[in-house]
Short mmCIF file of C-alpha atoms in Angstrom, two decimals:
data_model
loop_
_atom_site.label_atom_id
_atom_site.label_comp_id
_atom_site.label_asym_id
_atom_site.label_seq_id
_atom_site.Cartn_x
_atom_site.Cartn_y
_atom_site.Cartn_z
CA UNK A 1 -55.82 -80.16 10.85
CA UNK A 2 -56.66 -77.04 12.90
CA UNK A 3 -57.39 -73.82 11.15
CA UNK A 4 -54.69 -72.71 13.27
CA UNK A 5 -51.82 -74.82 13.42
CA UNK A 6 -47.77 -74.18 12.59
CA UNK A 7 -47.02 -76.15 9.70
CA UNK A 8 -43.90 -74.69 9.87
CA UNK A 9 -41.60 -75.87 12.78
CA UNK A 10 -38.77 -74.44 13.48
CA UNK A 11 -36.96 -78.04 13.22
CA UNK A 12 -37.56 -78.05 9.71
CA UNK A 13 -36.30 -74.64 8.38
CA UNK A 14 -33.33 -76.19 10.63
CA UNK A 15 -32.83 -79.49 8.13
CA UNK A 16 -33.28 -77.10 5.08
CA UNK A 17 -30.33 -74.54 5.90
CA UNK A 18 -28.66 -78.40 7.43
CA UNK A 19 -29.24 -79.77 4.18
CA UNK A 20 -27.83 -76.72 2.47
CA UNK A 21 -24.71 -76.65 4.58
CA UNK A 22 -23.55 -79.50 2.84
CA UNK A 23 -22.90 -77.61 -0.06
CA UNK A 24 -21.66 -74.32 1.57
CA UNK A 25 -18.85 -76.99 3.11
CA UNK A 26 -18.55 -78.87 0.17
CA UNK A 27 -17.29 -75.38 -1.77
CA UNK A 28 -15.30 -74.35 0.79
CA UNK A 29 -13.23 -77.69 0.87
CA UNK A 30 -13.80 -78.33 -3.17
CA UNK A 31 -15.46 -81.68 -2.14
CA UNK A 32 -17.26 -82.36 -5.20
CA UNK A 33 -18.47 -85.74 -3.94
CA UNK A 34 -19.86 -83.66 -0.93
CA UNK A 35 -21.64 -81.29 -3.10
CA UNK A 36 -23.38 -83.96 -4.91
CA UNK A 37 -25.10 -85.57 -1.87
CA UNK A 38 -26.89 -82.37 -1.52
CA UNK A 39 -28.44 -81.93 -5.05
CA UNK A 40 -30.71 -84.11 -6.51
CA UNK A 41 -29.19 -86.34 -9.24
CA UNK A 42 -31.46 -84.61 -11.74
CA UNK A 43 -30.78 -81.14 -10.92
CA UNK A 44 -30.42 -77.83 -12.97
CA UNK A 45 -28.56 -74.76 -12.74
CA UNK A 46 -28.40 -71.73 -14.95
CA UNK A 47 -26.70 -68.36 -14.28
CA UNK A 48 -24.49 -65.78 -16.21
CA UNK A 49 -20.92 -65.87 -16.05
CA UNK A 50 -20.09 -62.55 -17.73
CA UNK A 51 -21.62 -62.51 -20.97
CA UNK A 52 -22.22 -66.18 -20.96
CA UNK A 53 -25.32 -68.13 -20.22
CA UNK A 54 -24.54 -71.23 -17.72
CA UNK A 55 -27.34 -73.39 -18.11
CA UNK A 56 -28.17 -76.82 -17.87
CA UNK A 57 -27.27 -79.84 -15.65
CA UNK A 58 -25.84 -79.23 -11.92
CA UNK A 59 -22.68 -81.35 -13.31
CA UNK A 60 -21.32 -77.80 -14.69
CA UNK A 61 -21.18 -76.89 -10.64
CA UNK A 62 -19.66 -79.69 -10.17
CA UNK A 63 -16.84 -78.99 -13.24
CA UNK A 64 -16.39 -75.62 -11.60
CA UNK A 65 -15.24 -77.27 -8.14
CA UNK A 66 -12.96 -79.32 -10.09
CA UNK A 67 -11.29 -76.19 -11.76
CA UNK A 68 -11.06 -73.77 -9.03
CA UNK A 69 -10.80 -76.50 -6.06
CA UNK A 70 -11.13 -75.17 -2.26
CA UNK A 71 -12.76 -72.05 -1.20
CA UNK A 72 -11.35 -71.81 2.32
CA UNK A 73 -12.06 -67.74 2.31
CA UNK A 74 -15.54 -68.49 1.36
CA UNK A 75 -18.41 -66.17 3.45
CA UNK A 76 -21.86 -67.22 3.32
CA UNK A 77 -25.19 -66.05 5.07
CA UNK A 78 -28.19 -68.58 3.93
CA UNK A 79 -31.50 -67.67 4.46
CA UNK A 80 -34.59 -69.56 3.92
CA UNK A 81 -36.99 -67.76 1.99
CA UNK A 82 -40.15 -69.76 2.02
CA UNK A 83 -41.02 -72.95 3.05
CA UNK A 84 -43.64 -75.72 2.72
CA UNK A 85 -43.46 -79.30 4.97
CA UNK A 86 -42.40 -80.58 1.12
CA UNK A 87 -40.20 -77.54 -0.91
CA UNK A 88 -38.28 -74.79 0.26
CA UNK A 89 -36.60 -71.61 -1.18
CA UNK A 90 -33.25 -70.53 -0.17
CA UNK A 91 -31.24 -68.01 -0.79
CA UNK A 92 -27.07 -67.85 -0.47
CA UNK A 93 -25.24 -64.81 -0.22
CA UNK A 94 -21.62 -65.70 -0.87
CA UNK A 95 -18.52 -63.81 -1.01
CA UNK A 96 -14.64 -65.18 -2.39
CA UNK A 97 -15.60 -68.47 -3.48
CA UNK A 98 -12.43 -70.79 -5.50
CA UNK A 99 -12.64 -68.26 -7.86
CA UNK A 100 -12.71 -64.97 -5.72
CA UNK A 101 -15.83 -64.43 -7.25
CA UNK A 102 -19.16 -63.18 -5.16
CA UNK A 103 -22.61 -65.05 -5.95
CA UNK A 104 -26.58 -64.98 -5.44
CA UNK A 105 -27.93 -68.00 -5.23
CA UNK A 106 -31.68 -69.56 -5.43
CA UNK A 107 -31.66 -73.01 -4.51
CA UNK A 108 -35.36 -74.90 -4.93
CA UNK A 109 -35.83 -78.11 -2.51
CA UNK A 110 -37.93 -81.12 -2.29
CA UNK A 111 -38.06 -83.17 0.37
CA UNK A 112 -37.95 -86.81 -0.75
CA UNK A 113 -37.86 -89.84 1.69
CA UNK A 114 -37.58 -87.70 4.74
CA UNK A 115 -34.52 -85.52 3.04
CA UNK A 116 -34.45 -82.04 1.62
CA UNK A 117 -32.56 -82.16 -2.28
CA UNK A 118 -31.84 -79.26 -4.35
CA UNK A 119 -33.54 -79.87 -7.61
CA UNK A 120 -32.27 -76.05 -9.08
CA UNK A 121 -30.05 -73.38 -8.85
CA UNK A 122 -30.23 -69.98 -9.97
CA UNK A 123 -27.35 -67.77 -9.44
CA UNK A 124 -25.79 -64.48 -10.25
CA UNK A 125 -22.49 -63.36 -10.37
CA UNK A 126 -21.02 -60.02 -9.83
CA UNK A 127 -18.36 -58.69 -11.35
CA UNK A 128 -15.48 -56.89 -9.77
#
């Protein structure tokens, strides 16, 4: 490799926020099946929800979808905050999801077999 070559293209942070667009549209139509195709089957999530800690398996995101259902108000700006040709940081500013509620969210990627997976998701809610 050349001391001075791109390992970066711009076609790849492309797949990542692709890959992660999945799961914006899978909140926004409460498409749970959706939402699963873009985490890995393995994945973890862990937030507050008030007082509460949310932690575990990425099947409570899933149990919140079912709950609240659709977020057609939903707002999001994604932004990918580092990148490697193999993991990838991004982050999700979202506003009035199911719930009305507004999020941060880390989401940590590995690309597997040619596709970008979210193995975790950090988040934080604010409260209104």
């Amino acid at each position: 490799m050349a001391a001075n070559q791109n390992i970066n293209a711009v076609q790849d942070y492309e797949d990542v926020l692709s890959a992660m667009e999945g799961y914006v549209h899978g909140l926004k139509t409460g498409n749970v099946a959706e939402l699963k195709k873009t985490f890995h089957q393995n994945a973890i999530m862990y937030g507050h929800l008030g007082d509460d800690l949310s932690e575990g398996s990425i099947d409570n995101l899933y149990t919140y979808v079912e709950k609240f259902g659709a977020a057609p108000n939903i707002k999001t700006n994604l932004t990918v905050l580092h990148k490697t040709p193999t993991t990838a940081i991004v982050r999700i500013e979202m506003e009035h999801d199911a719930a009305d509620e507004d999020f941060t969210d880390y989401h940590s990627l590995i690309k597997i077999n040619g596709e970008w997976k979210v193995v975790s998701k950090l988040f934080h809610l604010y409260t209104k």
